[in-house]
Coordinates of C-alpha atoms in Angstrom, one line a residue:
Chain A
M1096 CA 26.3 24.5 8.3
E1097 CA 27.7 25.1 11.6
N1098 CA 27.6 28.6 11.1
C1099 CA 24.5 29.6 10.1
C1100 CA 21.8 31.0 12.2
Q1101 CA 19.3 28.7 14.4
S1102 CA 16.7 28.9 12.4
C1103 CA 18.6 27.6 9.1
V1104 CA 19.8 24.8 11.0
S1105 CA 16.7 23.4 11.7
R1106 CA 15.6 24.2 8.9
S1107 CA 18.2 22.3 7.0
F1108 CA 18.1 19.6 9.6
S1109 CA 14.8 18.9 9.4
A1110 CA 14.0 18.8 5.6
D1111 CA 13.8 15.1 5.4
V1112 CA 11.8 15.4 8.9
T1113 CA 9.1 18.1 7.4
L1114 CA 8.5 15.9 3.8
R1115 CA 7.6 13.1 5.7
G1116 CA 5.4 14.7 8.2
R1117 CA 2.9 15.3 5.3
Y1118 CA 2.5 11.9 4.6
N1119 CA 1.6 11.9 8.7
V1120 CA 5.6 10.1 9.4
W1121 CA 7.2 11.2 12.4
Q1122 CA 11.1 10.1 13.7
E1123 CA 10.9 9.3 17.2
T1124 CA 14.4 10.6 16.7
G1125 CA 16.8 12.0 13.5
R1126 CA 18.8 8.8 13.4
E1127 CA 15.5 6.2 12.8
K1128 CA 15.5 5.3 9.7
V1129 CA 12.2 5.3 7.7
I1130 CA 11.5 1.7 5.9
A1131 CA 8.8 1.9 3.2
L1132 CA 6.4 -1.2 2.6
A1133 CA 5.8 -1.6 -1.1
G1134 CA 3.8 -4.9 -2.7
N1135 CA 0.9 -6.3 -4.1
P1136 CA -2.4 -6.9 -2.9
N1137 CA -2.8 -10.7 -1.2
V1138 CA 1.3 -11.2 -1.1
G1139 CA 1.3 -11.4 2.7
K1140 CA 2.8 -7.4 3.3
T1141 CA 0.5 -7.3 6.2
T1142 CA 1.9 -10.6 7.7
V1143 CA 5.2 -8.7 7.4
F1144 CA 4.6 -6.0 8.7
N1145 CA 3.1 -7.5 11.7
S1146 CA 5.8 -9.6 12.5
L1147 CA 8.6 -7.0 11.8
T1148 CA 7.2 -4.5 14.2
G1149 CA 4.9 -6.8 16.6
M1150 CA 2.5 -4.9 19.0
R1151 CA 4.1 -1.7 18.0
Q1152 CA 2.0 0.2 15.8
H1153 CA 0.0 3.0 15.0
T1154 CA -2.8 3.5 12.5
G1155 CA -4.5 6.2 10.7
N1156 CA -5.2 7.8 7.3
W1157 CA -2.6 9.4 4.7
P1158 CA -3.8 13.0 4.8
G1159 CA -6.2 14.1 2.9
K1160 CA -7.3 10.5 1.7
T1161 CA -9.6 7.7 3.1
V1162 CA -6.5 5.5 2.6
T1163 CA -5.2 3.3 5.9
Q1164 CA -1.8 3.5 6.9
A1165 CA -0.3 1.5 9.0
Q1166 CA 3.0 2.4 11.1
G1167 CA 5.3 0.6 13.2
R1168 CA 8.5 0.1 14.7
F1169 CA 11.2 -2.3 15.2
V1170 CA 15.0 -2.3 16.7
H1171 CA 17.4 -4.3 14.9
D1172 CA 21.1 -4.2 15.9
D1173 CA 21.1 -1.1 17.7
H1174 CA 19.6 0.7 15.3
S1175 CA 15.9 1.9 15.0
F1176 CA 13.8 2.0 12.3
L1177 CA 10.2 3.1 11.2
L1178 CA 8.2 1.1 8.9
V1179 CA 5.6 2.4 7.3
D1180 CA 2.9 0.0 5.1
L1181 CA 1.8 1.5 1.7
P1182 CA -0.9 0.4 0.1
G1183 CA -1.3 -2.9 -2.0
T1184 CA -0.6 -2.1 -5.6
Y1185 CA 0.3 -3.6 -9.0
S1186 CA 1.7 -0.7 -10.3
L1187 CA 2.8 3.0 -9.5
L1188 CA 2.0 4.7 -12.3
A1189 CA -1.1 6.3 -10.4
H1190 CA -4.2 4.8 -12.1
S1191 CA -6.2 5.0 -8.8
T1192 CA -5.7 7.0 -5.3
D1193 CA -3.8 3.8 -3.7
E1194 CA -1.3 3.9 -6.4
Q1195 CA -0.7 7.7 -5.8
V1196 CA -0.1 7.1 -2.1
A1197 CA 2.3 4.7 -2.9
R1198 CA 4.5 6.2 -5.8
D1199 CA 4.6 9.9 -3.7
F1200 CA 5.5 8.2 -0.5
I1201 CA 8.6 6.4 -2.3
C1202 CA 8.9 9.5 -4.1
F1203 CA 9.1 12.1 -1.9
G1204 CA 8.5 10.8 1.9
R1205 CA 12.6 9.8 1.3
P1206 CA 12.4 6.4 2.6
D1207 CA 16.0 5.5 3.7
A1208 CA 15.1 1.9 2.2
T1209 CA 11.9 0.4 0.2
I1210 CA 11.2 -2.9 0.8
V1211 CA 9.1 -4.5 -2.0
V1212 CA 6.9 -7.9 -1.2
V1213 CA 6.5 -10.1 -4.1
D1214 CA 4.3 -14.0 -3.8
A1215 CA 6.8 -17.1 -4.6
T1216 CA 4.0 -18.5 -6.2
C1217 CA 3.4 -15.9 -8.5
L1218 CA 7.0 -14.1 -8.7
A1219 CA 6.3 -13.2 -12.7
R1220 CA 3.4 -10.9 -11.9
N1221 CA 4.8 -9.4 -9.2
L1222 CA 7.7 -8.7 -10.3
N1223 CA 6.1 -5.8 -12.6
L1224 CA 5.9 -3.4 -9.3
A1225 CA 9.6 -4.7 -8.0
L1226 CA 11.0 -2.9 -11.5
Q1227 CA 8.8 0.0 -11.3
V1228 CA 10.3 0.4 -7.4
M1229 CA 13.8 0.0 -8.6
E1230 CA 13.5 2.7 -11.4
I1231 CA 12.1 4.8 -9.2
T1232 CA 15.2 4.3 -6.3
N1233 CA 18.4 2.3 -5.8
K1234 CA 17.2 1.5 -1.9
V1235 CA 15.4 -1.6 -2.2
V1236 CA 15.6 -4.8 -0.8
L1237 CA 13.4 -7.8 -2.0
C1238 CA 11.4 -9.8 0.1
V1239 CA 10.2 -13.1 -1.5
N1240 CA 7.4 -14.0 0.8
L1241 CA 5.1 -17.1 0.9
L1242 CA 7.7 -19.6 0.5
D1243 CA 6.2 -21.8 2.4
E1244 CA 3.2 -21.7 0.4
A1245 CA 5.9 -21.9 -3.2
E1246 CA 7.3 -24.5 -1.6
S1247 CA 4.2 -27.0 -1.4
K1248 CA 3.1 -26.3 -4.9
G1249 CA 6.9 -27.8 -5.6
I1250 CA 8.2 -24.0 -6.5
R1251 CA 12.0 -23.6 -5.9
I1252 CA 13.1 -20.3 -6.4
D1253 CA 16.6 -19.4 -6.9
L1254 CA 17.0 -16.3 -4.7
E1255 CA 20.7 -15.7 -5.5
A1256 CA 20.3 -15.8 -9.1
L1257 CA 17.2 -13.6 -8.5
S1258 CA 19.6 -10.9 -6.7
E1259 CA 22.3 -11.4 -9.2
K1260 CA 19.6 -10.3 -11.6
L1261 CA 17.5 -7.8 -10.3
G1262 CA 21.1 -6.2 -8.7
V1263 CA 18.9 -5.9 -5.6
P1264 CA 19.6 -8.2 -2.0
V1265 CA 16.9 -10.5 -2.2
V1266 CA 15.2 -12.6 0.9
G1267 CA 13.2 -15.1 1.1
T1268 CA 10.6 -15.4 4.0
A1269 CA 7.5 -17.1 5.4
A1270 CA 6.4 -14.4 7.6
R1271 CA 3.4 -16.6 9.0
S1272 CA 5.8 -18.5 10.7
G1273 CA 8.7 -15.6 11.0
R1274 CA 11.0 -17.6 8.6
G1275 CA 13.7 -15.4 6.8
L1276 CA 12.6 -12.2 9.4
D1277 CA 15.8 -11.8 10.6
A1278 CA 18.1 -12.1 7.2
L1279 CA 15.1 -9.3 6.4
K1280 CA 16.3 -6.9 9.1
E1281 CA 19.4 -7.5 8.5
A1282 CA 19.5 -7.0 4.1
L1283 CA 17.3 -3.8 5.4
C1284 CA 19.5 -2.2 7.5
R1285 CA 22.1 -2.5 4.9
V1286 CA 20.6 -0.9 2.6
A1287 CA 19.2 1.8 5.0
T1288 CA 22.5 2.9 6.7
G1289 CA 24.4 2.6 3.0
Q1290 CA 26.2 -0.2 4.0
V1291 CA 25.1 -1.9 0.8
A1292 CA 24.2 0.5 -2.3
P1293 CA 22.2 -1.6 -4.6
A1294 CA 22.7 -1.5 -8.4
P1295 CA 19.0 -2.0 -9.9
L1296 CA 19.2 -3.3 -13.2
A1297 CA 18.3 -0.8 -15.2
V1298 CA 15.1 -0.9 -17.5
A1299 CA 16.6 -0.6 -21.3
Y1300 CA 14.3 1.9 -23.6
D1301 CA 14.2 2.5 -27.3
E1302 CA 16.8 4.2 -28.8
E1303 CA 14.3 7.3 -29.4
V1304 CA 12.4 7.2 -25.9
R1305 CA 16.3 7.3 -24.3
A1306 CA 17.3 10.1 -26.9
A1307 CA 14.6 12.1 -25.3
M1308 CA 15.1 11.4 -21.9
E1309 CA 18.7 12.7 -22.1
Q1310 CA 17.6 16.1 -23.7
L1311 CA 15.5 16.6 -20.3
L1312 CA 18.3 15.3 -18.2
P1313 CA 20.7 18.3 -17.3
R1314 CA 17.3 20.5 -16.5
L1315 CA 16.0 18.0 -14.2
E1316 CA 18.9 17.1 -12.3
P1317 CA 19.3 20.2 -10.7
L1318 CA 15.6 20.6 -9.6
L1319 CA 15.8 17.1 -8.0
Q1320 CA 19.3 17.7 -5.6
A1321 CA 16.6 17.5 -3.1
L1322 CA 15.9 14.4 -3.8
P1323 CA 18.5 12.4 -3.8
H1324 CA 17.1 9.1 -3.5
L1325 CA 15.0 10.3 -6.9
N1326 CA 16.1 8.9 -10.0
P1327 CA 16.2 11.2 -12.7
R1328 CA 15.8 9.2 -15.9
W1329 CA 12.6 8.1 -13.9
V1330 CA 11.1 11.4 -13.6
A1331 CA 11.8 12.4 -17.1
M1332 CA 10.1 8.8 -18.0
R1333 CA 7.0 10.2 -16.2
L1334 CA 7.4 14.0 -17.8
L1335 CA 7.3 12.2 -21.2
D1336 CA 4.4 10.4 -20.4
G1337 CA 2.8 13.5 -20.0
D1338 CA 1.7 12.4 -16.4
E1339 CA 0.4 15.6 -15.0
Q1340 CA -0.7 14.4 -11.8
F1341 CA 3.3 13.2 -11.3
L1342 CA 4.1 17.1 -12.2
D1343 CA 1.8 18.2 -10.0
S1344 CA 3.2 16.1 -6.9
L1345 CA 6.7 17.3 -8.1
T1346 CA 6.0 20.8 -8.1
E1347 CA 4.5 20.5 -4.6
H1348 CA 7.6 18.5 -3.0
T1349 CA 10.5 20.2 -4.5
G1350 CA 8.8 23.6 -4.8
A1351 CA 10.4 24.0 -8.3
G1352 CA 8.8 27.5 -9.9
Q1353 CA 7.4 28.9 -6.7
P1354 CA 8.3 31.2 -4.3
E1355 CA 10.1 30.5 -1.1
A1356 CA 7.4 29.6 2.0
K1357 CA 6.9 32.9 4.0
E1358 CA 7.0 31.1 7.1
E1359 CA 10.9 30.4 6.2
V1360 CA 11.4 34.1 5.0
L1361 CA 10.6 35.1 8.6
L1362 CA 12.9 32.4 10.5
C1363 CA 15.8 34.0 8.3
P1364 CA 15.7 37.6 8.3
Q1365 CA 19.1 38.4 7.9
Chain B
M700 CA -1.4 -20.6 -35.3
G701 CA -4.4 -18.9 -36.9
N702 CA -5.3 -15.6 -36.6
P703 CA -5.6 -13.4 -33.7
F704 CA -9.2 -12.7 -32.3
P705 CA -10.3 -10.9 -29.5
L706 CA -10.4 -12.3 -25.7
S707 CA -13.9 -11.4 -25.4
K708 CA -14.9 -14.0 -28.1
V709 CA -12.9 -17.1 -26.3
P710 CA -15.4 -19.3 -24.5
V711 CA -15.2 -20.3 -20.8
G712 CA -12.7 -23.1 -20.0
R713 CA -10.4 -22.3 -23.0
K714 CA -7.1 -21.4 -22.8
V715 CA -5.4 -18.8 -25.0
R716 CA -2.3 -16.6 -25.5
V717 CA -2.1 -13.1 -25.7
T718 CA -0.5 -11.8 -28.8
D719 CA -1.2 -8.0 -29.0
L720 CA -2.8 -5.2 -26.9
K721 CA -5.1 -2.4 -29.3
L722 CA -5.0 0.0 -26.9
E723 CA -3.2 3.2 -25.9
G724 CA -2.2 5.2 -23.0
F725 CA -3.3 4.2 -19.8
Q726 CA -5.7 1.7 -20.7
R727 CA -2.7 -0.2 -22.1
R728 CA -0.8 0.6 -19.1
R729 CA -3.2 -1.1 -17.0
M730 CA -3.4 -4.2 -19.2
L731 CA 0.3 -4.9 -18.7
D732 CA 0.4 -3.8 -15.1
I733 CA -2.3 -6.8 -14.5
G734 CA -0.1 -9.1 -16.2
L735 CA -1.5 -8.8 -19.8
V736 CA 1.8 -8.9 -21.7
P737 CA 1.9 -10.4 -25.3
G738 CA 2.9 -14.1 -24.5
T739 CA 0.8 -14.6 -21.4
E740 CA -1.4 -17.3 -21.5
V741 CA -5.3 -16.4 -20.2
K742 CA -7.8 -19.1 -19.0
V743 CA -11.4 -17.7 -19.3
I744 CA -13.1 -19.1 -15.9
R745 CA -16.6 -17.9 -16.3
R746 CA -19.3 -15.2 -17.6
S747 CA -21.7 -13.2 -15.8
P748 CA -25.0 -14.3 -16.3
I749 CA -25.6 -11.4 -18.5
G750 CA -22.7 -11.8 -20.2
D751 CA -20.7 -9.3 -19.2
P752 CA -17.8 -9.3 -17.4
T753 CA -15.9 -12.4 -17.8
A754 CA -13.4 -13.6 -15.1
Y755 CA -10.3 -14.5 -16.8
L756 CA -7.0 -16.1 -15.1
V757 CA -4.1 -14.4 -16.1
R758 CA -0.8 -15.3 -14.0
G759 CA -2.2 -17.1 -10.7
A760 CA -4.7 -14.1 -10.4
I761 CA -8.4 -14.5 -11.0
I762 CA -9.0 -10.9 -13.0
G763 CA -12.6 -9.6 -14.0
L764 CA -12.6 -7.4 -17.7
R765 CA -15.5 -5.6 -19.4
R766 CA -16.4 -7.2 -22.7
D767 CA -14.9 -3.8 -24.2
E768 CA -11.8 -4.3 -22.8
A769 CA -11.1 -7.7 -23.4
S770 CA -12.2 -6.8 -26.8
K771 CA -9.0 -5.3 -27.5
V772 CA -7.3 -7.6 -26.3
L773 CA -5.9 -9.9 -29.4
V774 CA -4.9 -13.4 -28.3
D775 CA -4.3 -16.2 -30.1
E776 CA -4.8 -20.3 -29.9
N777 CA -2.6 -21.8 -26.9

């Protein structure tokens, strides 16, 4: 890469930056880690966001969408993080604009890690989203929030067992009182910097479905090299699902099947 | 265990259990996403004055469903 021309260097350096820029996400430095914050509605996601980022936040809209976007920064252990709040959703299969925004950012905004905030008082309903995120990317930290409310209802959650079953770090929090937030930052830091590589529980499909997916993989994998955190198996499932909206997003972000953009040709006259 | 019947026929206040979804594609996915998975307990909370939609308690959240949606969710006595 060092021998490449100036513009190529900037281009390869900025591949992530450009992709994120499409979502109005601009890192202060190339080393700043981008973290996506996902969760069902009403799980205290905004409280987690506020308590992690304090006053250092900025709100706007997702580009081209009337969906509010909030971003904020925090520093932990000499690493700086840019936290991007996603719309609260029950699913990522894009039935609504909110779901599309959340899914596209996790897929194509290349977050260095994704936090999934779940409600400790109704874990079962919340784990649907967690499993969907874990199918897309392994860089996930599960934040079991509202532990205080769960305790007052007599619900006790075995966080270690949950982490073992799911294969991702699990942190219990009561964001309103700040409980567990340091542990959350620590877990996040480890995943985002690659010190820990979670191996999420793989969803088991029927033999017939699995065989169809395996057929698509050899052709999909080369296309997805630019998106290393995106699980090709999950992409194959979306294609089998006939999800045209996802296919459009994929084409837009990978440029597969499209000619090189003109600016790039001008930048590299050789 | 009797024969499964549609959720839309369940009177207010009763608790039932989901046995099957007579839906395909996105509609089916939507129901699964809100937690209406076979085996899930559903309580009928209240019905709007004109009889549609109806509020159901599903896994700790209140969900409103229209009659035609609820009629495709098959349930059995809890």
